[in-house]
Short mmCIF file of C-alpha atoms and ligand atoms in Angstrom, two decimals:
data_model
loop_
_atom_site.label_atom_id
_atom_site.label_comp_id
_atom_site.label_asym_id
_atom_site.label_seq_id
_atom_site.Cartn_x
_atom_site.Cartn_y
_atom_site.Cartn_z
CA UNK A 30 0.00 0.00 0.00
CA UNK A 31 1.41 3.44 -0.89
CA UNK A 32 1.11 5.78 2.07
CA UNK A 33 -1.20 8.80 2.02
CA UNK A 34 0.91 11.98 1.73
CA UNK A 35 -0.48 14.69 3.97
CA UNK A 36 -0.29 18.48 3.69
CA UNK A 37 -0.85 19.66 7.26
CA UNK A 38 -1.96 23.30 7.27
CA UNK A 39 -1.87 24.59 10.84
CA UNK A 40 0.64 22.00 12.10
CA UNK A 41 1.55 24.02 15.21
CA UNK A 42 -2.04 24.27 16.49
CA UNK A 43 -4.09 21.96 18.65
CA UNK A 44 -5.57 20.04 15.69
CA UNK A 45 -2.16 20.01 14.01
CA UNK A 46 -0.55 18.41 17.04
CA UNK A 47 -3.33 15.83 17.33
CA UNK A 48 -2.96 15.01 13.62
CA UNK A 49 0.77 14.39 14.05
CA UNK A 50 0.02 12.00 16.92
CA UNK A 51 -2.36 10.04 14.67
CA UNK A 52 0.23 9.91 11.90
CA UNK A 53 2.86 8.78 14.44
CA UNK A 54 0.58 5.84 15.27
CA UNK A 55 0.31 4.93 11.56
CA UNK A 56 3.76 5.39 9.98
CA UNK A 57 3.16 2.80 7.26
CA UNK A 58 -0.06 4.29 5.90
CA UNK A 59 0.41 8.05 6.41
CA UNK A 60 3.37 10.39 5.82
CA UNK A 61 3.86 14.14 6.25
CA UNK A 62 4.43 15.81 2.88
CA UNK A 63 4.27 19.42 4.12
CA UNK A 64 3.45 21.54 7.17
CA UNK A 65 2.61 25.17 7.88
CA UNK A 66 3.08 27.25 11.00
CA UNK A 67 2.48 30.91 11.66
CA UNK A 68 3.61 32.40 14.99
CA UNK A 69 5.13 29.64 17.14
CA UNK A 70 8.37 29.23 15.20
CA UNK A 71 10.00 27.16 17.93
CA UNK A 72 7.16 24.64 17.73
CA UNK A 73 7.39 24.59 13.94
CA UNK A 74 11.16 23.97 14.06
CA UNK A 75 10.60 21.00 16.38
CA UNK A 76 7.93 19.58 14.04
CA UNK A 77 10.06 20.05 10.92
CA UNK A 78 13.12 18.47 12.60
CA UNK A 79 11.13 15.44 13.63
CA UNK A 80 9.02 14.89 10.49
CA UNK A 81 11.36 16.22 7.78
CA UNK A 82 8.57 17.28 5.37
CA UNK A 83 9.52 18.11 1.77
CA UNK A 84 7.79 21.51 1.99
CA UNK A 85 7.17 24.05 4.77
CA UNK A 86 5.07 27.23 4.78
CA UNK A 87 6.00 30.06 7.17
CA UNK A 88 4.75 33.61 7.69
CA UNK A 89 7.59 35.57 6.04
CA UNK A 90 11.23 35.70 4.93
CA UNK A 91 12.67 36.20 8.40
CA UNK A 92 10.82 33.10 9.64
CA UNK A 93 12.19 31.18 6.65
CA UNK A 94 15.77 32.22 7.47
CA UNK A 95 15.34 31.30 11.13
CA UNK A 96 13.84 27.91 10.20
CA UNK A 97 16.59 27.04 7.72
CA UNK A 98 19.28 28.04 10.22
CA UNK A 99 17.79 25.71 12.83
CA UNK A 100 17.38 22.48 10.81
CA UNK A 101 19.88 20.13 9.15
CA UNK A 102 18.29 19.66 5.70
CA UNK A 103 16.86 21.87 2.92
CA UNK A 104 13.07 21.61 2.51
CA UNK A 105 11.27 23.84 0.01
CA UNK A 106 10.19 26.79 2.19
CA UNK A 107 7.32 29.00 0.97
CA UNK A 108 5.97 32.13 2.65
CA UNK A 109 2.79 34.07 3.35
CA UNK A 110 -0.77 33.33 2.23
CA UNK A 111 0.45 32.24 -1.23
CA UNK A 112 2.69 29.67 0.44
CA UNK A 113 -0.35 28.12 2.16
CA UNK A 114 -2.14 27.91 -1.19
CA UNK A 115 0.95 26.27 -2.73
CA UNK A 116 0.90 23.52 -0.08
CA UNK A 117 -2.85 22.99 -0.59
CA UNK A 118 -2.41 22.60 -4.36
CA UNK A 119 0.80 20.53 -4.20
CA UNK A 120 0.49 17.60 -6.66
CA UNK A 121 2.57 15.52 -4.20
CA UNK A 122 -0.09 15.85 -1.46
CA UNK A 123 -2.95 13.33 -1.48
CA UNK A 124 -4.84 14.75 1.48
CA UNK A 125 -4.95 18.27 2.92
CA UNK A 126 -5.66 18.73 6.61
CA UNK A 127 -7.24 22.21 6.85
CA UNK A 128 -6.46 23.13 10.46
CA UNK A 129 -5.68 26.84 10.30
CA UNK A 130 -7.72 28.90 12.74
CA UNK A 131 -10.34 31.35 11.45
CA UNK A 132 -10.70 33.31 8.21
CA UNK A 133 -6.96 32.94 7.54
CA UNK A 134 -7.68 29.33 6.54
CA UNK A 135 -10.20 30.13 3.82
CA UNK A 136 -8.00 30.73 0.73
CA UNK A 137 -5.93 27.57 1.24
CA UNK A 138 -8.99 25.44 2.00
CA UNK A 139 -10.64 26.77 -1.15
CA UNK A 140 -7.45 26.08 -3.12
CA UNK A 141 -7.50 22.46 -1.91
CA UNK A 142 -11.12 22.12 -3.09
CA UNK A 143 -10.26 23.61 -6.48
CA UNK A 144 -7.32 21.21 -6.78
CA UNK A 145 -9.72 18.28 -6.24
CA UNK A 146 -8.05 17.13 -3.02
CA UNK A 147 -9.28 14.95 -0.22
CA UNK A 148 -9.73 17.52 2.55
CA UNK A 149 -9.86 16.68 6.26
CA UNK A 150 -11.70 19.84 7.28
CA UNK A 151 -11.24 21.31 10.75
CA UNK A 152 -11.32 24.97 9.63
CA UNK A 153 -15.07 25.47 10.08
CA UNK A 154 -14.78 29.23 9.50
CA UNK A 155 -14.06 28.51 5.80
CA UNK A 156 -17.50 26.95 5.42
CA UNK A 157 -19.19 29.62 7.51
CA UNK A 158 -17.74 32.33 5.25
CA UNK A 159 -17.97 30.64 1.88
CA UNK A 160 -20.13 27.54 2.28
CA UNK A 161 -21.93 27.66 -1.05
CA UNK A 162 -18.80 28.52 -3.04
CA UNK A 163 -16.83 25.84 -1.25
CA UNK A 164 -19.42 23.12 -1.80
CA UNK A 165 -19.70 24.13 -5.48
CA UNK A 166 -15.91 23.94 -5.86
CA UNK A 167 -15.85 20.54 -4.15
CA UNK A 168 -18.45 19.19 -6.56
CA UNK A 169 -17.05 20.84 -9.69
CA UNK A 170 -13.45 19.74 -9.08
CA UNK A 171 -14.18 16.30 -7.65
CA UNK A 172 -12.77 17.09 -4.21
CA UNK A 173 -13.81 15.11 -1.13
CA UNK A 174 -14.66 16.74 2.19
CA UNK A 175 -14.03 14.66 5.29
CA UNK A 176 -15.31 16.50 8.39
CA UNK A 177 -12.94 16.67 11.37
CA UNK A 178 -15.07 18.81 13.68
CA UNK A 179 -16.21 16.13 16.14
CA UNK A 180 -19.95 16.77 15.70
CA UNK A 181 -19.82 16.73 11.90
CA UNK A 182 -17.48 13.78 11.90
CA UNK A 183 -20.00 11.93 14.10
CA UNK A 184 -22.81 12.74 11.68
CA UNK A 185 -20.65 11.72 8.72
CA UNK A 186 -19.87 8.40 10.42
CA UNK A 187 -23.60 7.90 11.09
CA UNK A 188 -24.44 8.15 7.37
CA UNK A 189 -24.03 5.37 4.76
CA UNK A 190 -20.31 4.85 3.98
CA UNK A 191 -20.79 5.91 0.35
CA UNK A 192 -22.28 9.26 1.41
CA UNK A 193 -20.37 12.27 0.05
CA UNK A 194 -20.58 15.67 1.76
CA UNK A 195 -22.87 18.01 -0.16
CA UNK A 196 -25.37 15.32 -1.14
CA UNK A 197 -28.82 15.33 0.42
CA UNK A 198 -29.45 12.62 3.02
CA UNK A 199 -32.11 10.07 2.12
CA UNK A 200 -34.76 9.58 4.81
CA UNK A 201 -33.46 12.36 7.05
CA UNK A 202 -35.73 13.85 9.66
CA UNK A 203 -33.17 16.12 11.34
CA UNK A 204 -29.58 16.41 12.52
CA UNK A 205 -28.77 16.83 16.21
CA UNK A 206 -25.57 18.60 17.21
CA UNK A 207 -24.56 17.84 20.77
CA UNK A 208 -23.17 20.69 22.86
CA UNK A 209 -21.26 20.45 26.12
CA UNK A 210 -22.54 23.86 27.22
CA UNK A 211 -19.05 25.23 27.90
CA UNK A 212 -17.44 26.06 31.25
CA UNK A 213 -20.30 28.24 32.57
CA UNK A 214 -23.27 25.96 31.91
CA UNK A 215 -23.63 24.87 35.56
CA UNK A 216 -23.28 28.36 37.02
CA UNK A 217 -26.57 30.13 36.26
CA UNK A 218 -25.78 32.84 38.84
CA UNK A 219 -22.40 33.61 37.33
CA UNK A 220 -21.91 37.23 36.18
CA UNK A 221 -20.73 36.63 32.60
CA UNK A 222 -19.44 40.20 32.28
CA UNK A 223 -16.65 39.36 34.78
CA UNK A 224 -15.37 36.16 33.12
CA UNK A 225 -11.59 36.16 32.45
CA UNK A 226 -9.87 34.70 29.35
CA UNK A 227 -8.31 31.92 31.45
CA UNK A 228 -11.74 30.93 32.78
CA UNK A 229 -13.31 31.01 29.32
CA UNK A 230 -10.50 28.87 27.86
CA UNK A 231 -10.81 26.19 30.57
CA UNK A 232 -13.18 23.93 28.66
CA UNK A 233 -14.66 21.17 30.85
CA UNK A 234 -14.27 18.36 28.27
CA UNK A 235 -11.92 19.33 25.42
CA UNK A 236 -8.42 20.80 25.14
CA UNK A 237 -8.40 23.19 22.15
CA UNK A 238 -6.93 26.41 20.72
CA UNK A 239 -7.90 29.69 22.43
CA UNK A 240 -10.32 31.03 19.83
CA UNK A 241 -12.47 27.90 19.61
CA UNK A 242 -12.36 27.59 23.42
CA UNK A 243 -13.87 31.07 23.80
CA UNK A 244 -16.39 30.26 21.05
CA UNK A 245 -17.36 27.15 23.01
CA UNK A 246 -17.90 29.22 26.14
CA UNK A 247 -20.19 31.73 24.37
CA UNK A 248 -21.84 28.91 22.36
CA UNK A 249 -20.88 30.78 19.17
CA UNK A 250 -18.94 27.62 18.33
CA UNK A 251 -22.22 25.72 18.17
CA UNK A 252 -23.65 28.53 16.00
CA UNK A 253 -20.71 28.24 13.58
CA UNK A 254 -21.17 24.46 13.62
CA UNK A 255 -24.85 24.86 12.78
CA UNK A 256 -23.85 26.83 9.66
CA UNK A 257 -21.12 24.28 8.90
CA UNK A 258 -23.66 21.43 9.12
CA UNK A 259 -26.09 23.16 6.73
CA UNK A 260 -23.40 23.24 4.03
CA UNK A 261 -21.73 19.88 4.66
CA UNK A 262 -24.97 17.93 4.77
CA UNK A 263 -27.10 20.06 2.45
CA UNK A 264 -29.86 20.79 4.97
CA UNK A 265 -31.74 23.98 5.89
CA UNK A 266 -31.09 25.45 9.35
CA UNK A 267 -34.49 24.36 10.66
CA UNK A 268 -33.46 20.72 10.16
CA UNK A 269 -30.46 21.14 12.47
CA UNK A 270 -31.14 21.05 16.21
CA UNK A 271 -28.82 21.55 19.16
CA UNK A 272 -29.06 19.53 22.38
CA UNK A 273 -27.03 20.08 25.53
CA UNK A 274 -25.08 16.92 26.45
CA UNK A 275 -22.62 17.80 29.22
CA UNK A 276 -20.65 14.51 29.10
CA UNK A 277 -19.67 14.92 25.40
CA UNK A 278 -19.76 11.16 24.82
CA UNK A 279 -22.33 11.15 22.02
CA UNK A 280 -20.76 13.46 19.46
CA UNK A 281 -23.96 14.16 17.45
CA UNK A 282 -26.87 12.25 15.95
CA UNK A 283 -28.79 11.66 12.74
CA UNK A 284 -32.56 11.27 13.21
CA UNK A 285 -34.27 9.44 10.35
CA UNK A 286 -37.96 9.66 9.39
CA UNK A 287 -38.68 6.17 10.78
CA UNK A 288 -37.69 7.33 14.29
CA UNK A 289 -34.19 5.81 14.28
CA UNK A 290 -31.39 7.87 15.81
CA UNK A 291 -27.86 6.89 14.68
CA UNK A 292 -24.81 8.32 16.40
CA UNK A 293 -21.09 7.99 17.07
CA UNK A 294 -19.68 7.79 20.60
CA UNK A 295 -16.11 8.22 21.73
CA UNK A 296 -13.71 9.89 24.10
CA UNK A 297 -13.29 13.66 23.98
CA UNK A 298 -10.07 13.45 22.04
CA UNK A 299 -9.80 14.95 18.54
CA UNK A 300 -7.46 12.15 17.49
CA UNK A 301 -10.56 9.96 17.06
CA UNK A 302 -12.34 12.11 14.41
CA UNK A 303 -8.97 12.98 12.83
CA UNK A 304 -8.11 9.27 12.43
CA UNK A 305 -11.53 8.63 10.93
CA UNK A 306 -11.07 11.46 8.39
CA UNK A 307 -7.49 10.46 7.48
CA UNK A 308 -8.42 6.85 6.77
CA UNK A 309 -12.01 7.07 5.48
CA UNK A 310 -13.59 4.67 4.62
CA UNK A 311 -10.92 2.43 6.21
CA UNK A 312 -10.08 2.49 9.94
CA UNK A 313 -6.73 3.16 11.58
CA UNK A 314 -5.44 3.35 15.13
CA UNK A 315 -6.18 6.81 16.59
CA UNK A 316 -3.81 6.25 19.50
CA UNK A 317 -6.71 6.88 21.91
CA UNK A 318 -7.88 4.41 24.54
CA UNK A 319 -11.43 3.15 23.86
CA UNK A 320 -14.40 4.39 25.88
CA UNK A 321 -15.00 2.39 29.01
CA UNK A 322 -18.76 1.86 28.92
CA UNK A 323 -18.85 0.36 32.43
CA UNK A 324 -17.33 3.53 33.85
CA UNK A 325 -19.41 5.99 31.87
CA UNK A 326 -22.30 6.26 34.29
CA UNK A 327 -25.09 8.48 33.05
CA UNK A 328 -25.54 10.39 29.83
CA UNK A 329 -27.84 13.39 30.08
CA UNK A 330 -29.53 15.78 27.66
CA UNK A 331 -31.21 19.17 27.98
CA UNK A 332 -32.21 22.21 25.94
CA UNK A 333 -29.58 24.98 25.62
CA UNK A 334 -30.20 28.25 27.48
CA UNK A 335 -30.81 30.67 24.59
CA UNK A 336 -31.21 33.71 26.82
CA UNK A 337 -27.92 33.41 28.67
CA UNK A 338 -26.07 32.33 25.54
CA UNK A 339 -27.64 34.25 22.63
CA UNK A 340 -24.85 33.46 20.12
CA UNK A 341 -26.45 30.27 18.84
CA UNK A 342 -29.69 32.07 17.99
CA UNK A 343 -27.74 34.87 16.29
CA UNK A 344 -25.92 32.33 14.10
CA UNK A 345 -29.23 30.68 13.21
CA UNK A 346 -30.55 34.07 12.10
CA UNK A 347 -27.41 34.73 10.05
CA UNK A 348 -27.54 31.47 8.09
CA UNK A 349 -31.24 31.93 7.46
CA UNK A 350 -30.60 35.51 6.21
CA UNK A 351 -27.68 35.16 3.74
CA UNK A 352 -24.07 34.17 3.09
CA UNK A 353 -23.14 37.83 3.54
CA UNK A 354 -24.57 37.78 7.07
CA UNK A 355 -22.50 34.69 7.86
CA UNK A 356 -19.28 36.40 6.71
CA UNK A 357 -20.01 39.35 8.97
CA UNK A 358 -20.92 37.10 11.87
CA UNK A 359 -17.63 35.22 11.52
CA UNK A 360 -15.46 38.34 11.13
CA UNK A 361 -17.04 40.33 13.97
CA UNK A 362 -16.88 37.29 16.24
CA UNK A 363 -13.17 36.79 15.45
CA UNK A 364 -12.45 40.47 16.23
CA UNK A 365 -14.51 40.39 19.42
CA UNK A 366 -12.87 37.17 20.65
CA UNK A 367 -9.41 38.64 19.98
CA UNK A 368 -10.40 41.75 21.98
CA UNK A 369 -11.74 39.60 24.80
CA UNK A 370 -8.51 37.55 24.90
CA UNK A 371 -6.53 40.82 25.01
CA UNK A 372 -8.59 42.02 27.98
CA UNK A 373 -10.29 44.78 25.97
CA UNK A 374 -13.86 43.47 25.81
CA UNK A 375 -16.15 41.85 28.38
CA UNK A 376 -17.14 38.23 27.73
CA UNK A 377 -20.86 38.93 27.43
CA UNK A 378 -20.20 41.71 24.90
CA UNK A 379 -18.90 39.23 22.30
CA UNK A 380 -22.40 38.14 21.32
CA UNK A 381 -23.62 41.76 21.62
CA UNK A 382 -21.12 42.81 18.96
CA UNK A 383 -22.38 40.08 16.62
CA UNK A 384 -25.99 41.11 17.28
CA UNK A 385 -25.14 44.76 16.62
CA UNK A 386 -23.37 43.91 13.35
CA UNK A 387 -26.21 41.83 11.95
CA UNK A 388 -28.86 44.36 12.98
CA UNK A 389 -27.17 47.05 10.90
CA UNK A 390 -26.72 44.87 7.83
CA UNK A 391 -28.37 44.81 4.43
CA UNK A 392 -27.39 41.83 2.32
CA UNK A 393 -25.13 41.81 -0.71
CA UNK A 394 -24.57 39.01 -3.24
CA UNK A 395 -21.53 36.75 -2.75
CA UNK A 396 -20.45 35.08 -5.96
CA UNK A 397 -16.66 34.78 -5.68
CA UNK A 398 -13.85 34.24 -3.20
CA UNK A 399 -12.85 37.88 -3.76
CA UNK A 400 -16.36 39.01 -2.74
CA UNK A 401 -16.08 36.91 0.43
CA UNK A 402 -12.72 38.40 1.33
CA UNK A 403 -13.95 41.93 0.65
CA UNK A 404 -17.03 41.44 2.84
CA UNK A 405 -14.73 40.04 5.55
CA UNK A 406 -12.51 43.16 5.32
CA UNK A 407 -15.57 45.46 5.46
CA UNK A 408 -16.87 43.72 8.57
CA UNK A 409 -13.49 44.04 10.30
CA UNK A 410 -13.33 47.73 9.36
CA UNK A 411 -16.85 48.27 10.76
CA UNK A 412 -15.74 46.59 13.97
CA UNK A 413 -12.60 48.64 14.35
CA UNK A 414 -14.56 51.88 13.82
CA UNK A 415 -17.07 51.04 16.58
P1 LIG B 514 -4.95 26.78 17.21
O1 LIG B 514 -5.09 28.22 17.55
O2 LIG B 514 -4.45 25.83 18.22
O3 LIG B 514 -4.00 26.62 15.91
C1 LIG B 514 -4.23 27.36 14.80
C2 LIG B 514 -3.23 27.06 13.68
O4 LIG B 514 -3.49 28.03 12.65
C3 LIG B 514 -1.76 27.23 14.09
O5 LIG B 514 -0.98 26.27 13.42
C4 LIG B 514 -1.41 28.62 13.56
O6 LIG B 514 -0.06 28.72 13.17
C5 LIG B 514 -2.30 28.72 12.34
N1 LIG B 514 -2.66 30.13 12.05
C6 LIG B 514 -3.31 30.99 12.84
N2 LIG B 514 -3.44 32.19 12.23
C7 LIG B 514 -2.83 32.07 11.02
C8 LIG B 514 -2.62 32.95 9.93
N3 LIG B 514 -3.06 34.23 9.96
N4 LIG B 514 -1.97 32.49 8.85
C9 LIG B 514 -1.53 31.21 8.80
N5 LIG B 514 -1.70 30.32 9.81
C10 LIG B 514 -2.34 30.75 10.90
O7 LIG B 514 -6.39 26.33 16.66
P2 LIG B 514 -7.07 24.88 16.73
O8 LIG B 514 -7.80 24.75 18.00
O9 LIG B 514 -6.13 23.83 16.30
O10 LIG B 514 -8.20 25.07 15.61
C11 LIG B 514 -7.90 25.05 14.24
C12 LIG B 514 -9.20 24.96 13.46
O11 LIG B 514 -9.83 23.73 13.79
C13 LIG B 514 -10.20 26.05 13.81
O12 LIG B 514 -10.91 26.40 12.66
C14 LIG B 514 -11.12 25.38 14.80
O13 LIG B 514 -12.43 25.92 14.79
C15 LIG B 514 -11.14 23.96 14.28
N6 LIG B 514 -11.46 22.95 15.29
C16 LIG B 514 -10.63 22.77 16.35
C17 LIG B 514 -10.93 21.82 17.31
C18 LIG B 514 -10.02 21.56 18.49
O14 LIG B 514 -10.28 20.65 19.27
N7 LIG B 514 -8.95 22.31 18.66
C19 LIG B 514 -12.11 21.06 17.19
C20 LIG B 514 -12.93 21.26 16.09
C21 LIG B 514 -12.59 22.21 15.14
MG1 LIG B 515 -17.01 20.79 17.30
#
């Protein structure tokens, strides 16, 4: 068997690190063709030294010089946003792991779709911003989307094995996204205006990058995932429901018209959905211990608290309104989360900013990647002028 050659975009992040652990458990079937890293150059140097990829993407020329001075071989080093696109399009990569955080991941994810790649998709913001364009590119260029986000991966695994993302689902009643509720779900008295970044990033079940951790605490993450699910599984927003499931054992469910619910269960470790995406439709070792059913105890379910956590409802409104609204939602949320992490915005104001942005918006057609990026820039300008 020839091994799958992987372009790992976002190698220095949380998903990137988990992906490398899965590849380490499967050295005969998966190899690292290329990696990208942005700010943590020390982490990137360690990854490049260990995995010796043929190509590396870094932020700029000074990062390239520092990388080359620190390693003992000569990979092809590319820089900037064009460098990410080059890795995504590389003819020597069979599968692209799209694990860059936020809007910065969109152009390379789109490039992978246009190059007809197999794409293990973690970068949900790309679908939030450009879902229709992305799904069209996937279909037109024969690309394959393999969801990594645990909820979407669970749904994908609960569908027939020949299902391809973008197709409609035969016999579907609705999709259920499970939601842990974030770190503040059990503290109804908690003053959310006083939450600190460290508290917001301390997720009860998952260890993740900072931005998605804050999104999980506001429940905006579930809102972005709702939009992601609409595009991946070709369903309207009113066929996607969210249920609180604090244990995060059931990772999401498909409800069929005959009353059957099919789901995937597993530990809260991203190596499980990553392994499933890397090997689909085969199975490989994820390096994660199996669930111990005898020790699980109870699984519980409840409705999310829409009043305390308005972000989910705001995202539902955005996807129902237009693609343009979704771009603004994503951009304003990214800006607000960055401000919160810097100590410049109160936690409960993150959703307020999104609400304010959408309330002031009239829609505009989105028919190209350039139009998406321009709308994203406009939204960020609006935010900075607030
Ligand atoms: P992270 O912050 O840990 O890592 C982000 C990666 O993106 C890093 O490698 C960083 O170098 C790169 N990056 C950031 N800004 C960049 C820029 N401007 N240009 C180029 N590269 C840039 O994030 P993460 O938690 O690994 O999440 C990555 C993506 O996966 C996000 O879209 C997130 O929503 C999604 N996701 C993550 C998890 C998780 O458990 N961490 C789960 C589901 C989905
Ligand atoms: Mg998720």
